[in-house]
Tab-separated table of C-alpha atoms and ligand atoms in Angstrom:
chain	number	residue	atom	x	y	z
M	1	MET	CA	-0.076	74.511	36.648
M	2	VAL	CA	1.449	74.366	32.991
M	3	MET	CA	-0.684	72.917	30.015
M	4	HIS	CA	1.715	72.961	27.653
M	5	LYS	CA	0.315	72.258	24.188
M	6	ARG	CA	-3.577	73.237	23.476
M	7	ILE	CA	-4.764	69.962	22.954
M	8	ARG	CA	-8.387	68.627	20.984
M	9	ILE	CA	-10.839	67.186	23.783
M	10	ALA	CA	-13.629	64.174	21.770
M	11	ILE	CA	-16.005	63.182	23.881
M	12	ASP	CA	-18.748	60.350	21.953
M	13	GLY	CA	-22.040	59.574	23.691
M	14	PRO	CA	-25.035	58.678	23.705
M	15	ALA	CA	-28.054	60.640	23.565
M	16	ALA	CA	-28.393	62.476	27.355
M	17	SER	CA	-25.157	61.044	28.079
M	18	GLY	CA	-23.921	64.390	29.726
M	19	LYS	CA	-21.904	65.229	26.852
M	20	SER	CA	-22.926	68.516	26.420
M	21	THR	CA	-23.210	69.610	29.816
M	22	THR	CA	-19.974	68.030	30.945
M	23	ALA	CA	-18.047	69.918	27.504
M	24	ARG	CA	-19.380	72.850	27.885
M	25	LEU	CA	-18.209	72.517	31.533
M	26	LEU	CA	-14.705	70.581	31.110
M	27	ALA	CA	-14.268	73.794	28.058
M	28	GLU	CA	-14.682	76.474	30.474
M	29	LYS	CA	-12.060	75.153	33.046
M	30	LEU	CA	-10.316	74.783	30.860
M	31	GLY	CA	-10.509	78.088	29.100
M	32	TYR	CA	-11.182	76.003	25.088
M	33	MET	CA	-13.860	76.769	23.459
M	34	HIS	CA	-17.165	74.074	23.520
M	35	ILE	CA	-18.339	72.467	20.136
M	36	ASP	CA	-21.305	70.317	20.661
M	37	THR	CA	-21.265	68.807	16.880
M	38	GLY	CA	-24.977	68.019	18.141
M	39	ALA	CA	-26.861	71.132	17.751
M	40	MET	CA	-24.999	71.549	14.184
M	41	TYR	CA	-27.474	69.041	13.211
M	42	ARG	CA	-30.333	69.657	14.762
M	43	ALA	CA	-29.661	73.096	13.111
M	44	ILE	CA	-29.405	71.668	10.058
M	45	THR	CA	-32.839	69.365	11.367
M	46	LEU	CA	-34.462	72.472	12.136
M	47	LYS	CA	-33.878	74.527	8.944
M	48	ALA	CA	-34.570	72.046	7.100
M	49	LEU	CA	-38.001	71.630	8.505
M	50	GLU	CA	-39.188	75.265	8.419
M	51	GLU	CA	-37.504	74.853	4.186
M	52	ASN	CA	-40.276	71.878	4.166
M	53	ILE	CA	-37.182	69.708	2.472
M	54	ASP	CA	-38.214	66.114	2.468
M	55	LEU	CA	-36.416	64.629	5.209
M	56	THR	CA	-35.489	61.274	3.235
M	57	ASN	CA	-33.802	63.808	0.105
M	58	GLU	CA	-29.988	63.030	0.756
M	59	ASP	CA	-28.849	65.920	-2.180
M	60	ARG	CA	-30.817	68.202	-0.920
M	61	LEU	CA	-30.069	68.236	2.769
M	62	THR	CA	-26.486	68.030	1.454
M	63	ASP	CA	-26.935	71.522	-0.574
M	64	LEU	CA	-28.654	73.333	2.569
M	65	ALA	CA	-25.886	71.932	4.390
M	66	ARG	CA	-23.766	73.069	2.646
M	67	ARG	CA	-25.605	77.162	1.963
M	68	CYS	CA	-26.235	77.240	5.790
M	69	SER	CA	-23.735	78.944	8.336
M	70	VAL	CA	-23.523	77.231	11.672
M	71	THR	CA	-21.680	79.111	14.157
M	72	PHE	CA	-21.242	79.214	18.169
M	73	GLU	CA	-20.781	82.278	20.573
M	74	ARG	CA	-19.686	82.040	24.291
M	75	ASP	CA	-21.649	84.458	26.850
M	76	GLN	CA	-21.898	83.961	30.629
M	77	SER	CA	-25.134	81.445	29.779
M	78	GLY	CA	-22.803	79.323	27.487
M	79	ASN	CA	-22.043	77.961	24.161
M	80	ARG	CA	-25.419	79.870	22.132
M	81	ILE	CA	-25.325	78.816	18.343
M	82	PHE	CA	-26.397	80.510	15.104
M	83	LEU	CA	-27.775	79.627	11.984
M	84	ASN	CA	-26.988	82.099	8.922
M	85	GLY	CA	-26.827	84.695	12.024
M	86	ARG	CA	-30.136	83.941	14.385
M	87	ASP	CA	-29.872	82.325	17.832
M	88	VAL	CA	-31.502	79.234	17.312
M	89	THR	CA	-29.991	78.400	20.879
M	90	GLN	CA	-33.767	76.906	22.135
M	91	GLU	CA	-34.970	76.394	18.804
M	92	ILE	CA	-32.672	73.631	18.112
M	93	ARG	CA	-33.817	71.384	21.551
M	94	ASN	CA	-37.813	70.835	20.610
M	95	PRO	CA	-39.396	68.414	20.502
M	96	GLU	CA	-39.874	68.161	16.491
M	97	VAL	CA	-36.150	68.738	16.146
M	98	THR	CA	-35.090	65.978	17.897
M	99	LYS	CA	-37.008	63.220	16.424
M	100	ASN	CA	-36.448	63.768	13.858
M	101	VAL	CA	-32.637	64.510	13.424
M	102	SER	CA	-31.489	60.764	13.569
M	103	LEU	CA	-33.018	60.678	10.354
M	104	VAL	CA	-30.761	64.047	9.003
M	105	SER	CA	-27.658	63.478	10.494
M	106	SER	CA	-28.452	59.667	9.107
M	107	HIS	CA	-26.578	60.689	5.048
M	108	PRO	CA	-23.739	60.108	4.953
M	109	LYS	CA	-23.143	63.061	1.927
M	110	LEU	CA	-23.895	65.291	4.492
M	111	ARG	CA	-21.932	64.048	7.000
M	112	GLU	CA	-19.251	64.886	4.758
M	113	VAL	CA	-20.426	68.650	5.055
M	114	MET	CA	-20.961	68.923	8.671
M	115	VAL	CA	-17.384	66.759	9.478
M	116	GLU	CA	-15.134	69.496	7.278
M	117	LEU	CA	-16.713	72.587	9.350
M	118	GLN	CA	-16.468	70.472	12.626
M	119	ARG	CA	-12.705	69.678	11.402
M	120	LEU	CA	-11.799	73.325	10.318
M	121	LEU	CA	-13.664	74.232	14.130
M	122	ALA	CA	-11.469	72.214	15.596
M	123	ALA	CA	-7.463	72.699	13.824
M	124	LYS	CA	-6.266	75.019	15.637
M	125	GLY	CA	-6.227	73.188	19.443
M	126	GLY	CA	-7.980	74.068	22.854
M	127	VAL	CA	-11.166	72.809	21.650
M	128	VAL	CA	-12.925	69.858	23.345
M	129	VAL	CA	-15.429	68.724	20.467
M	130	ASP	CA	-18.949	66.295	21.816
M	131	GLY	CA	-21.012	64.081	19.466
M	132	ARG	CA	-21.286	60.650	18.085
M	133	ASP	CA	-18.095	60.397	15.474
M	134	ILE	CA	-15.983	62.372	17.370
M	135	GLY	CA	-13.130	60.072	18.442
M	136	THR	CA	-13.122	57.991	15.737
M	137	VAL	CA	-14.533	60.470	12.313
M	138	VAL	CA	-13.737	64.038	13.377
M	139	ILE	CA	-10.303	63.575	14.894
M	140	PRO	CA	-9.528	60.519	15.023
M	141	ASP	CA	-6.432	61.391	16.822
M	142	ALA	CA	-6.879	63.577	18.918
M	143	GLU	CA	-4.695	64.120	22.704
M	144	VAL	CA	-8.262	63.119	25.003
M	145	LYS	CA	-10.861	60.653	24.227
M	146	VAL	CA	-13.694	59.619	25.594
M	147	PHE	CA	-16.796	57.616	26.395
M	148	LEU	CA	-19.271	58.708	28.244
M	149	VAL	CA	-23.081	55.663	28.337
M	150	ALA	CA	-24.814	55.609	31.869
M	151	ASP	CA	-28.118	53.633	31.866
M	152	VAL	CA	-31.202	54.124	30.288
M	153	ASP	CA	-33.014	55.168	32.924
M	154	GLU	CA	-30.981	57.698	34.349
M	155	ARG	CA	-30.191	59.369	31.526
M	156	ALA	CA	-34.192	59.421	31.375
M	157	LYS	CA	-34.533	60.523	34.629
M	158	ARG	CA	-32.198	63.805	33.007
M	159	ARG	CA	-33.664	64.761	29.699
M	160	MET	CA	-37.044	64.986	31.078
M	161	ALA	CA	-35.317	67.711	34.469
M	162	ASP	CA	-33.966	69.180	30.819
M	163	LEU	CA	-37.497	68.889	28.897
M	164	GLN	CA	-39.149	70.290	32.582
M	165	LYS	CA	-37.139	73.945	32.596
M	166	THR	CA	-38.413	74.761	29.256
M	167	GLY	CA	-41.725	73.283	29.974
M	168	ILE	CA	-42.348	70.914	28.131
M	169	THR	CA	-44.248	67.841	30.229
M	170	THR	CA	-43.743	64.014	28.925
M	171	SER	CA	-43.706	60.652	30.800
M	172	GLN	CA	-40.962	58.723	31.524
M	173	GLN	CA	-41.877	56.208	29.043
M	174	GLN	CA	-41.973	58.088	26.782
M	175	VAL	CA	-38.663	59.917	26.876
M	176	GLU	CA	-37.034	56.496	27.576
M	177	GLN	CA	-38.664	55.355	24.581
M	178	GLU	CA	-37.204	58.394	22.263
M	179	LEU	CA	-33.703	57.593	23.618
M	180	VAL	CA	-33.946	54.240	22.763
M	181	ASP	CA	-34.913	55.226	19.230
M	182	ARG	CA	-32.407	57.484	19.186
M	183	ASP	CA	-29.996	55.016	19.832
M	184	TYR	CA	-30.618	52.284	17.678
M	185	LYS	CA	-30.368	54.680	14.689
M	186	ASP	CA	-27.038	56.637	16.030
M	187	SER	CA	-25.744	53.258	15.995
M	188	THR	CA	-27.003	51.178	13.225
M	189	ARG	CA	-26.444	53.858	10.556
M	190	SER	CA	-24.520	52.890	7.881
M	191	ALA	CA	-22.084	56.895	8.182
M	192	SER	CA	-19.746	57.079	11.179
M	193	PRO	CA	-22.109	55.556	13.730
M	194	LEU	CA	-22.099	56.285	17.151
M	195	ARG	CA	-18.827	53.463	17.886
M	196	LYS	CA	-16.261	54.225	21.169
M	197	ALA	CA	-13.115	54.792	19.598
M	198	ASP	CA	-10.911	52.224	20.956
M	199	ASP	CA	-8.295	54.260	22.930
M	200	ALA	CA	-10.732	56.254	23.455
M	201	ILE	CA	-12.045	55.417	28.306
M	202	GLU	CA	-14.919	54.594	29.342
M	203	ILE	CA	-16.342	56.454	31.758
M	204	ASP	CA	-20.218	55.135	33.584
M	205	THR	CA	-21.988	58.212	34.873
M	206	THR	CA	-24.772	56.499	35.882
M	207	HIS	CA	-24.073	57.219	39.533
M	208	LEU	CA	-21.197	60.111	38.857
M	209	THR	CA	-22.461	64.104	39.537
M	210	ILE	CA	-21.820	66.035	36.890
M	211	ASP	CA	-19.087	67.646	38.441
M	212	GLU	CA	-17.929	63.991	39.038
M	213	GLN	CA	-18.087	63.756	35.279
M	214	VAL	CA	-16.200	66.708	34.987
M	215	GLN	CA	-12.732	66.245	37.584
M	216	LYS	CA	-12.569	63.082	36.747
M	217	ILE	CA	-12.075	64.234	33.016
M	218	PHE	CA	-9.676	66.956	34.257
M	219	GLU	CA	-7.756	65.241	36.179
M	220	TYR	CA	-6.407	62.576	33.600
M	221	VAL	CA	-5.915	65.869	30.891
M	222	GLN	CA	-3.612	67.164	34.139
M	223	LYS	CA	-2.389	64.036	33.960
M	224	LYS	CA	-1.280	63.615	30.774
M	225	TYR	CA	-0.306	67.489	29.505
M	226	CYS	CA	0.607	68.991	32.003
M	227	LEU	CA	3.341	68.815	34.508
M	228	ASN	CA	3.993	71.318	37.786
M	229	ASN	CA	6.232	73.897	37.786
M	230	GLU	CA	7.672	73.201	41.685
M	231	ASN	CA	8.652	69.341	39.980
K	1	DC	O1	-26.200	65.114	21.163
K	1	DC	P1	-27.560	65.372	20.620
K	1	DC	O2	-28.476	64.889	20.915
K	1	DC	O3	-27.564	67.198	20.586
K	1	DC	O4	-27.107	64.474	19.423
K	1	DC	C1	-28.679	65.053	18.080
K	1	DC	C2	-28.914	64.166	17.319
K	1	DC	O5	-27.061	64.719	16.203
K	1	DC	C3	-28.055	62.819	17.974
K	1	DC	O6	-29.067	61.527	17.350
K	1	DC	C4	-27.267	61.770	16.340
K	1	DC	C5	-26.889	62.861	15.964
K	1	DC	N1	-25.755	63.379	15.709
K	1	DC	C6	-24.700	62.887	14.353
K	1	DC	O7	-25.229	61.619	13.833
K	1	DC	N2	-23.303	63.743	15.247
K	1	DC	C7	-22.807	64.136	15.745
K	1	DC	N3	-21.022	63.877	15.917
K	1	DC	C8	-23.088	64.458	16.985
K	1	DC	C9	-24.607	64.072	17.001
């Protein structure tokens, strides 16, 4: 099998639709880099909370985003994210960050800084980028665009399982409510809201395992961009 070019794959969708895990595994399968843009907004949110910045102050947050270095490194466990050289992979998943990240990421000027960085990271190709506005704003000319959806109760179950692994206990009802709130904020904000790109393929993952989701996208990519040597 010959992959003719190192393409850019955009994966968007609501919270807990399986974007990050799917993107990570797909990137591993293709030997590509995974760029988790949600993690980037979370890293800035973590820093803003640590510096006690008013999260409604767009200028201060934008300035913070300009001053921060956000980088990814890959190891056996997947992507690790560094904020000014400090590994914040675990911390960015804490409930305080999760509660506030939609507000921080709603500011248009801050988004401009983040989008510029995301475009730079994706520029060389050979990337799987996941988020909310990748196919619509960050890489509107991405070769492959995928929009993942799943029923909210299934998404809440997945999020609960993730939280339990990190020792956080909470109720299914509370997790579901948080997801509904975050979906609402992410899809109704004025700056690049969560939206399916017109040319994205939509995959409902409610009844799919992670491996099935990855396989579906992998096959789609192969069909579009690979030629079999024997043909
Ligand atoms: O994918 P996630 O749950 O880690 O994303 C955290 C938040 O970041 C999400 O609520 C919305 C925001 N986000 C965004 O606005 N644009 C992106 N490209 C990625 C995430």
